[in-house]
Amino acid sequence: MKETNLEPGEVVVARQDIARRLPLLAAEITASLGANVDGLVIMPVLTGALVFAADLIRCFPQRLRIDLITARSYGVGTHSQGPKLEGGVPEGVKGRHVLIVDDIVDSGRTIAFLRKNVQDSGALSVRTCVLLRKQLPEAMATPCEFVGFEVPDLFVAGYGLDCDGWFRNLPDVVALRPRGETKNIVR
Ligand code: IMP
Ligand code: MG
């Protein structure tokens, strides 16, 4: 367990804005899926999407199922090491419409990798929904049907997002900075 020398900096997306956005996002998803929202498999990507997915699923009155998937991309600190699946794709996706729910699109590699794996495991259709998308060319170029918020290219944490496992419990999405300093870390 690595200690952290970072602390929460400015708020990037406030809890109130998240709370207002989620029902609208659920309505967009419902409108896009039409009748296929009934029996939809929602697939939160652990661990980062834990908080987002817990709130988002309660915006749907329809019959749906939850199947968890675990992906790792950030090994240590803020440097990406490429996506990996832990424990494979759940059996439950076969023959079903699937909505992958993740925390953030940065390079886009995780979302693209998960979409392909879930599609190859026999899903009827795969859509992706992320809370945050960084305003980076590679993130914007990655197919993703539903996006909660566009955010600047800062390293953010809170509302499920972490740095080395820390800060997931913060209710707002915040920038991080070295303890005692005023400048945010970029990545
Ligand atoms: P990508 O594959 O580069 O798009 O990265 C996606 C994954 O990296 C996300 O699911 C996050 O777990 C992690 N990640 C990327 N940017 C951030 C960030 O700013 N804060 C926390 N985690 C991040
Ligand atoms: Mg993640």
Short mmCIF file of N, CA and C in Angstrom, two decimals, residues 68-164:
data_model
loop_
_atom_site.label_atom_id
_atom_site.label_comp_id
_atom_site.label_asym_id
_atom_site.label_seq_id
_atom_site.Cartn_x
_atom_site.Cartn_y
_atom_site.Cartn_z
N LEU A 68 -20.71 -7.10 -13.01
CA LEU A 68 -19.50 -6.31 -12.79
C LEU A 68 -18.33 -6.82 -13.63
N ILE A 69 -17.48 -5.90 -14.02
CA ILE A 69 -16.25 -6.29 -14.73
C ILE A 69 -15.11 -5.52 -14.06
N THR A 70 -13.93 -6.11 -14.02
CA THR A 70 -12.80 -5.42 -13.41
C THR A 70 -11.71 -5.20 -14.43
N ALA A 71 -11.36 -3.94 -14.62
CA ALA A 71 -10.28 -3.58 -15.55
C ALA A 71 -9.26 -2.78 -14.77
N ARG A 72 -8.02 -2.97 -15.11
CA ARG A 72 -6.97 -2.16 -14.50
C ARG A 72 -6.17 -1.50 -15.61
N SER A 73 -5.91 -0.22 -15.41
CA SER A 73 -5.05 0.43 -16.40
C SER A 73 -3.98 1.27 -15.76
N TYR A 74 -4.32 1.91 -14.63
CA TYR A 74 -3.29 2.70 -13.98
C TYR A 74 -2.65 1.84 -12.92
N GLY A 75 -1.40 1.43 -13.13
CA GLY A 75 -0.70 0.61 -12.16
C GLY A 75 -0.38 1.43 -10.94
N VAL A 76 0.56 2.33 -11.06
CA VAL A 76 1.00 3.14 -9.92
C VAL A 76 0.98 4.60 -10.33
N GLY A 77 0.51 5.45 -9.46
CA GLY A 77 0.52 6.88 -9.73
C GLY A 77 -0.41 7.22 -10.87
N THR A 78 0.03 8.13 -11.73
CA THR A 78 -0.86 8.63 -12.78
C THR A 78 -0.42 8.17 -14.16
N HIS A 79 0.38 7.09 -14.23
CA HIS A 79 0.87 6.64 -15.54
C HIS A 79 0.16 5.38 -16.01
N SER A 80 -0.44 5.46 -17.18
CA SER A 80 -1.19 4.35 -17.73
C SER A 80 -0.26 3.21 -18.13
N GLN A 81 -0.71 1.98 -17.84
CA GLN A 81 0.10 0.82 -18.25
C GLN A 81 -0.68 -0.06 -19.22
N GLY A 82 -1.76 0.45 -19.79
CA GLY A 82 -2.55 -0.33 -20.74
C GLY A 82 -3.58 -1.18 -20.02
N PRO A 83 -4.78 -1.36 -20.60
CA PRO A 83 -5.85 -2.07 -19.90
C PRO A 83 -5.65 -3.58 -19.83
N LYS A 84 -6.17 -4.16 -18.77
CA LYS A 84 -6.14 -5.61 -18.54
C LYS A 84 -7.46 -5.99 -17.88
N LEU A 85 -7.99 -7.18 -18.20
CA LEU A 85 -9.20 -7.66 -17.53
C LEU A 85 -8.81 -8.57 -16.39
N GLU A 86 -9.53 -8.47 -15.28
CA GLU A 86 -9.31 -9.42 -14.19
C GLU A 86 -10.55 -10.27 -14.07
N GLY A 87 -10.43 -11.56 -14.31
CA GLY A 87 -11.58 -12.45 -14.15
C GLY A 87 -12.47 -12.55 -15.38
N GLY A 88 -12.07 -11.98 -16.49
CA GLY A 88 -12.80 -12.16 -17.74
C GLY A 88 -14.12 -11.42 -17.82
N VAL A 89 -14.86 -11.69 -18.90
CA VAL A 89 -16.16 -11.03 -19.13
C VAL A 89 -17.25 -11.91 -18.52
N PRO A 90 -18.18 -11.34 -17.75
CA PRO A 90 -19.24 -12.14 -17.15
C PRO A 90 -20.07 -12.89 -18.20
N GLU A 91 -20.46 -14.13 -17.88
CA GLU A 91 -21.28 -14.98 -18.75
C GLU A 91 -22.59 -14.30 -19.14
N GLY A 92 -23.09 -13.48 -18.21
CA GLY A 92 -24.41 -12.88 -18.35
C GLY A 92 -24.60 -11.98 -19.56
N VAL A 93 -23.54 -11.66 -20.30
CA VAL A 93 -23.68 -10.73 -21.43
C VAL A 93 -24.21 -11.42 -22.68
N LYS A 94 -24.10 -12.74 -22.73
CA LYS A 94 -24.48 -13.48 -23.95
C LYS A 94 -25.92 -13.20 -24.34
N GLY A 95 -26.11 -12.74 -25.57
CA GLY A 95 -27.46 -12.53 -26.09
C GLY A 95 -28.20 -11.36 -25.47
N ARG A 96 -27.47 -10.45 -24.81
CA ARG A 96 -28.14 -9.32 -24.16
C ARG A 96 -27.56 -8.00 -24.64
N HIS A 97 -28.38 -6.95 -24.50
CA HIS A 97 -27.88 -5.60 -24.73
C HIS A 97 -27.12 -5.17 -23.49
N VAL A 98 -25.93 -4.58 -23.69
CA VAL A 98 -25.04 -4.26 -22.57
C VAL A 98 -24.69 -2.78 -22.59
N LEU A 99 -24.69 -2.18 -21.41
CA LEU A 99 -24.21 -0.81 -21.23
C LEU A 99 -23.02 -0.85 -20.28
N ILE A 100 -21.82 -0.60 -20.83
CA ILE A 100 -20.62 -0.54 -20.00
C ILE A 100 -20.59 0.84 -19.34
N VAL A 101 -20.38 0.87 -18.03
CA VAL A 101 -20.37 2.15 -17.29
C VAL A 101 -18.99 2.33 -16.66
N ASP A 102 -18.27 3.36 -17.10
CA ASP A 102 -16.92 3.59 -16.55
C ASP A 102 -16.81 5.01 -16.00
N ASP A 103 -15.72 5.25 -15.30
CA ASP A 103 -15.55 6.56 -14.66
C ASP A 103 -15.07 7.64 -15.62
N ILE A 104 -14.05 7.33 -16.45
CA ILE A 104 -13.43 8.40 -17.23
C ILE A 104 -12.79 7.86 -18.50
N VAL A 105 -12.85 8.63 -19.56
CA VAL A 105 -12.10 8.31 -20.78
C VAL A 105 -10.91 9.25 -20.84
N ASP A 106 -9.72 8.66 -20.89
CA ASP A 106 -8.48 9.43 -20.93
C ASP A 106 -7.81 9.12 -22.28
N SER A 107 -7.04 8.04 -22.39
CA SER A 107 -6.50 7.67 -23.70
C SER A 107 -7.57 6.99 -24.54
N GLY A 108 -8.62 6.46 -23.89
CA GLY A 108 -9.68 5.74 -24.60
C GLY A 108 -9.39 4.25 -24.74
N ARG A 109 -8.21 3.84 -24.32
CA ARG A 109 -7.85 2.43 -24.53
C ARG A 109 -8.73 1.47 -23.74
N THR A 110 -9.07 1.86 -22.50
CA THR A 110 -9.88 0.95 -21.66
C THR A 110 -11.26 0.73 -22.25
N ILE A 111 -11.91 1.83 -22.64
CA ILE A 111 -13.27 1.72 -23.18
C ILE A 111 -13.27 0.92 -24.49
N ALA A 112 -12.29 1.18 -25.35
CA ALA A 112 -12.22 0.46 -26.63
C ALA A 112 -11.96 -1.03 -26.39
N PHE A 113 -11.09 -1.31 -25.44
CA PHE A 113 -10.73 -2.70 -25.10
C PHE A 113 -11.93 -3.45 -24.50
N LEU A 114 -12.65 -2.79 -23.61
CA LEU A 114 -13.80 -3.44 -22.97
C LEU A 114 -14.91 -3.68 -23.99
N ARG A 115 -15.15 -2.66 -24.83
CA ARG A 115 -16.21 -2.80 -25.84
C ARG A 115 -15.95 -4.04 -26.71
N LYS A 116 -14.70 -4.19 -27.15
CA LYS A 116 -14.37 -5.31 -28.02
C LYS A 116 -14.53 -6.64 -27.28
N ASN A 117 -14.05 -6.70 -26.04
CA ASN A 117 -14.16 -7.95 -25.27
C ASN A 117 -15.60 -8.35 -25.01
N VAL A 118 -16.44 -7.37 -24.69
CA VAL A 118 -17.85 -7.68 -24.39
C VAL A 118 -18.57 -8.07 -25.68
N GLN A 119 -18.28 -7.36 -26.77
CA GLN A 119 -18.88 -7.71 -28.07
C GLN A 119 -18.47 -9.13 -28.46
N ASP A 120 -17.19 -9.46 -28.31
CA ASP A 120 -16.68 -10.79 -28.68
C ASP A 120 -17.22 -11.89 -27.78
N SER A 121 -17.77 -11.51 -26.62
CA SER A 121 -18.33 -12.52 -25.71
C SER A 121 -19.80 -12.78 -25.98
N GLY A 122 -20.31 -12.24 -27.08
CA GLY A 122 -21.67 -12.61 -27.50
C GLY A 122 -22.77 -11.65 -27.10
N ALA A 123 -22.43 -10.41 -26.72
CA ALA A 123 -23.48 -9.44 -26.42
C ALA A 123 -24.24 -9.10 -27.71
N LEU A 124 -25.54 -8.82 -27.57
CA LEU A 124 -26.35 -8.42 -28.73
C LEU A 124 -25.93 -7.04 -29.22
N SER A 125 -25.69 -6.13 -28.26
CA SER A 125 -25.19 -4.80 -28.60
C SER A 125 -24.41 -4.28 -27.40
N VAL A 126 -23.48 -3.39 -27.66
CA VAL A 126 -22.68 -2.81 -26.57
C VAL A 126 -22.67 -1.30 -26.73
N ARG A 127 -23.05 -0.61 -25.66
CA ARG A 127 -22.92 0.85 -25.62
C ARG A 127 -22.07 1.18 -24.40
N THR A 128 -21.48 2.38 -24.42
CA THR A 128 -20.65 2.77 -23.28
C THR A 128 -21.12 4.11 -22.73
N CYS A 129 -21.02 4.23 -21.42
CA CYS A 129 -21.40 5.46 -20.72
C CYS A 129 -20.29 5.79 -19.73
N VAL A 130 -19.78 7.00 -19.79
CA VAL A 130 -18.75 7.40 -18.83
C VAL A 130 -19.18 8.67 -18.11
N LEU A 131 -18.75 8.78 -16.87
CA LEU A 131 -19.05 10.01 -16.12
C LEU A 131 -18.28 11.19 -16.71
N LEU A 132 -17.00 10.97 -17.00
CA LEU A 132 -16.12 12.06 -17.42
C LEU A 132 -15.38 11.71 -18.70
N ARG A 133 -15.18 12.73 -19.52
CA ARG A 133 -14.30 12.55 -20.69
C ARG A 133 -13.34 13.72 -20.71
N LYS A 134 -12.04 13.38 -20.77
CA LYS A 134 -11.03 14.45 -20.82
C LYS A 134 -11.02 15.09 -22.19
N GLN A 135 -10.83 16.39 -22.20
CA GLN A 135 -10.76 17.10 -23.47
C GLN A 135 -9.39 16.90 -24.09
N LEU A 136 -9.20 15.71 -24.62
CA LEU A 136 -7.96 15.29 -25.28
C LEU A 136 -8.36 14.70 -26.62
N PRO A 137 -7.56 14.89 -27.67
CA PRO A 137 -7.93 14.34 -28.98
C PRO A 137 -8.22 12.84 -28.93
N GLU A 138 -7.38 12.08 -28.20
CA GLU A 138 -7.58 10.62 -28.21
C GLU A 138 -8.87 10.22 -27.46
N ALA A 139 -9.21 10.97 -26.43
CA ALA A 139 -10.46 10.69 -25.70
C ALA A 139 -11.67 11.03 -26.56
N MET A 140 -11.62 12.18 -27.24
CA MET A 140 -12.75 12.61 -28.06
C MET A 140 -12.93 11.68 -29.27
N ALA A 141 -11.83 11.06 -29.73
CA ALA A 141 -11.91 10.20 -30.91
C ALA A 141 -12.39 8.79 -30.58
N THR A 142 -12.49 8.47 -29.28
CA THR A 142 -12.91 7.12 -28.88
C THR A 142 -14.43 7.03 -28.87
N PRO A 143 -15.01 6.07 -29.60
CA PRO A 143 -16.47 5.96 -29.59
C PRO A 143 -17.00 5.75 -28.16
N CYS A 144 -17.93 6.60 -27.75
CA CYS A 144 -18.57 6.48 -26.43
C CYS A 144 -19.91 7.19 -26.55
N GLU A 145 -20.99 6.41 -26.35
CA GLU A 145 -22.33 6.94 -26.65
C GLU A 145 -22.81 7.97 -25.64
N PHE A 146 -22.48 7.79 -24.36
CA PHE A 146 -23.05 8.66 -23.33
C PHE A 146 -21.94 9.21 -22.43
N VAL A 147 -21.90 10.53 -22.29
CA VAL A 147 -20.85 11.19 -21.50
C VAL A 147 -21.52 12.14 -20.51
N GLY A 148 -21.15 12.01 -19.25
CA GLY A 148 -21.72 12.90 -18.23
C GLY A 148 -21.17 14.31 -18.33
N PHE A 149 -19.85 14.44 -18.30
CA PHE A 149 -19.20 15.75 -18.30
C PHE A 149 -17.89 15.69 -19.08
N GLU A 150 -17.61 16.79 -19.79
CA GLU A 150 -16.28 16.97 -20.39
C GLU A 150 -15.43 17.67 -19.33
N VAL A 151 -14.20 17.20 -19.12
CA VAL A 151 -13.33 17.83 -18.13
C VAL A 151 -11.98 18.18 -18.75
N PRO A 152 -11.29 19.18 -18.20
CA PRO A 152 -9.96 19.51 -18.72
C PRO A 152 -8.97 18.38 -18.46
N ASP A 153 -7.85 18.43 -19.13
CA ASP A 153 -6.84 17.38 -19.01
C ASP A 153 -6.03 17.54 -17.73
N LEU A 154 -6.70 17.26 -16.62
CA LEU A 154 -6.08 17.28 -15.30
C LEU A 154 -6.21 15.89 -14.73
N PHE A 155 -5.38 15.52 -13.79
CA PHE A 155 -5.62 14.26 -13.09
C PHE A 155 -6.65 14.53 -12.01
N VAL A 156 -7.80 13.85 -12.08
CA VAL A 156 -8.89 14.11 -11.15
C VAL A 156 -9.14 12.89 -10.27
N ALA A 157 -9.79 13.10 -9.15
CA ALA A 157 -10.12 12.01 -8.23
C ALA A 157 -11.41 12.35 -7.52
N GLY A 158 -11.94 11.36 -6.79
CA GLY A 158 -13.19 11.56 -6.07
C GLY A 158 -14.36 10.95 -6.82
N TYR A 159 -15.47 10.75 -6.14
CA TYR A 159 -16.69 10.15 -6.71
C TYR A 159 -16.32 8.83 -7.41
N GLY A 160 -15.46 8.06 -6.75
CA GLY A 160 -15.05 6.75 -7.28
C GLY A 160 -13.67 6.74 -7.90
N LEU A 161 -13.22 7.89 -8.41
CA LEU A 161 -11.90 7.91 -9.06
C LEU A 161 -10.80 8.04 -8.01
N ASP A 162 -9.67 7.40 -8.31
CA ASP A 162 -8.61 7.32 -7.32
C ASP A 162 -7.27 7.78 -7.85
N CYS A 163 -6.33 7.93 -6.93
CA CYS A 163 -4.91 7.94 -7.27
C CYS A 163 -4.25 6.96 -6.30
N ASP A 164 -3.73 5.87 -6.84
CA ASP A 164 -3.15 4.79 -6.02
C ASP A 164 -4.13 4.29 -4.95
#
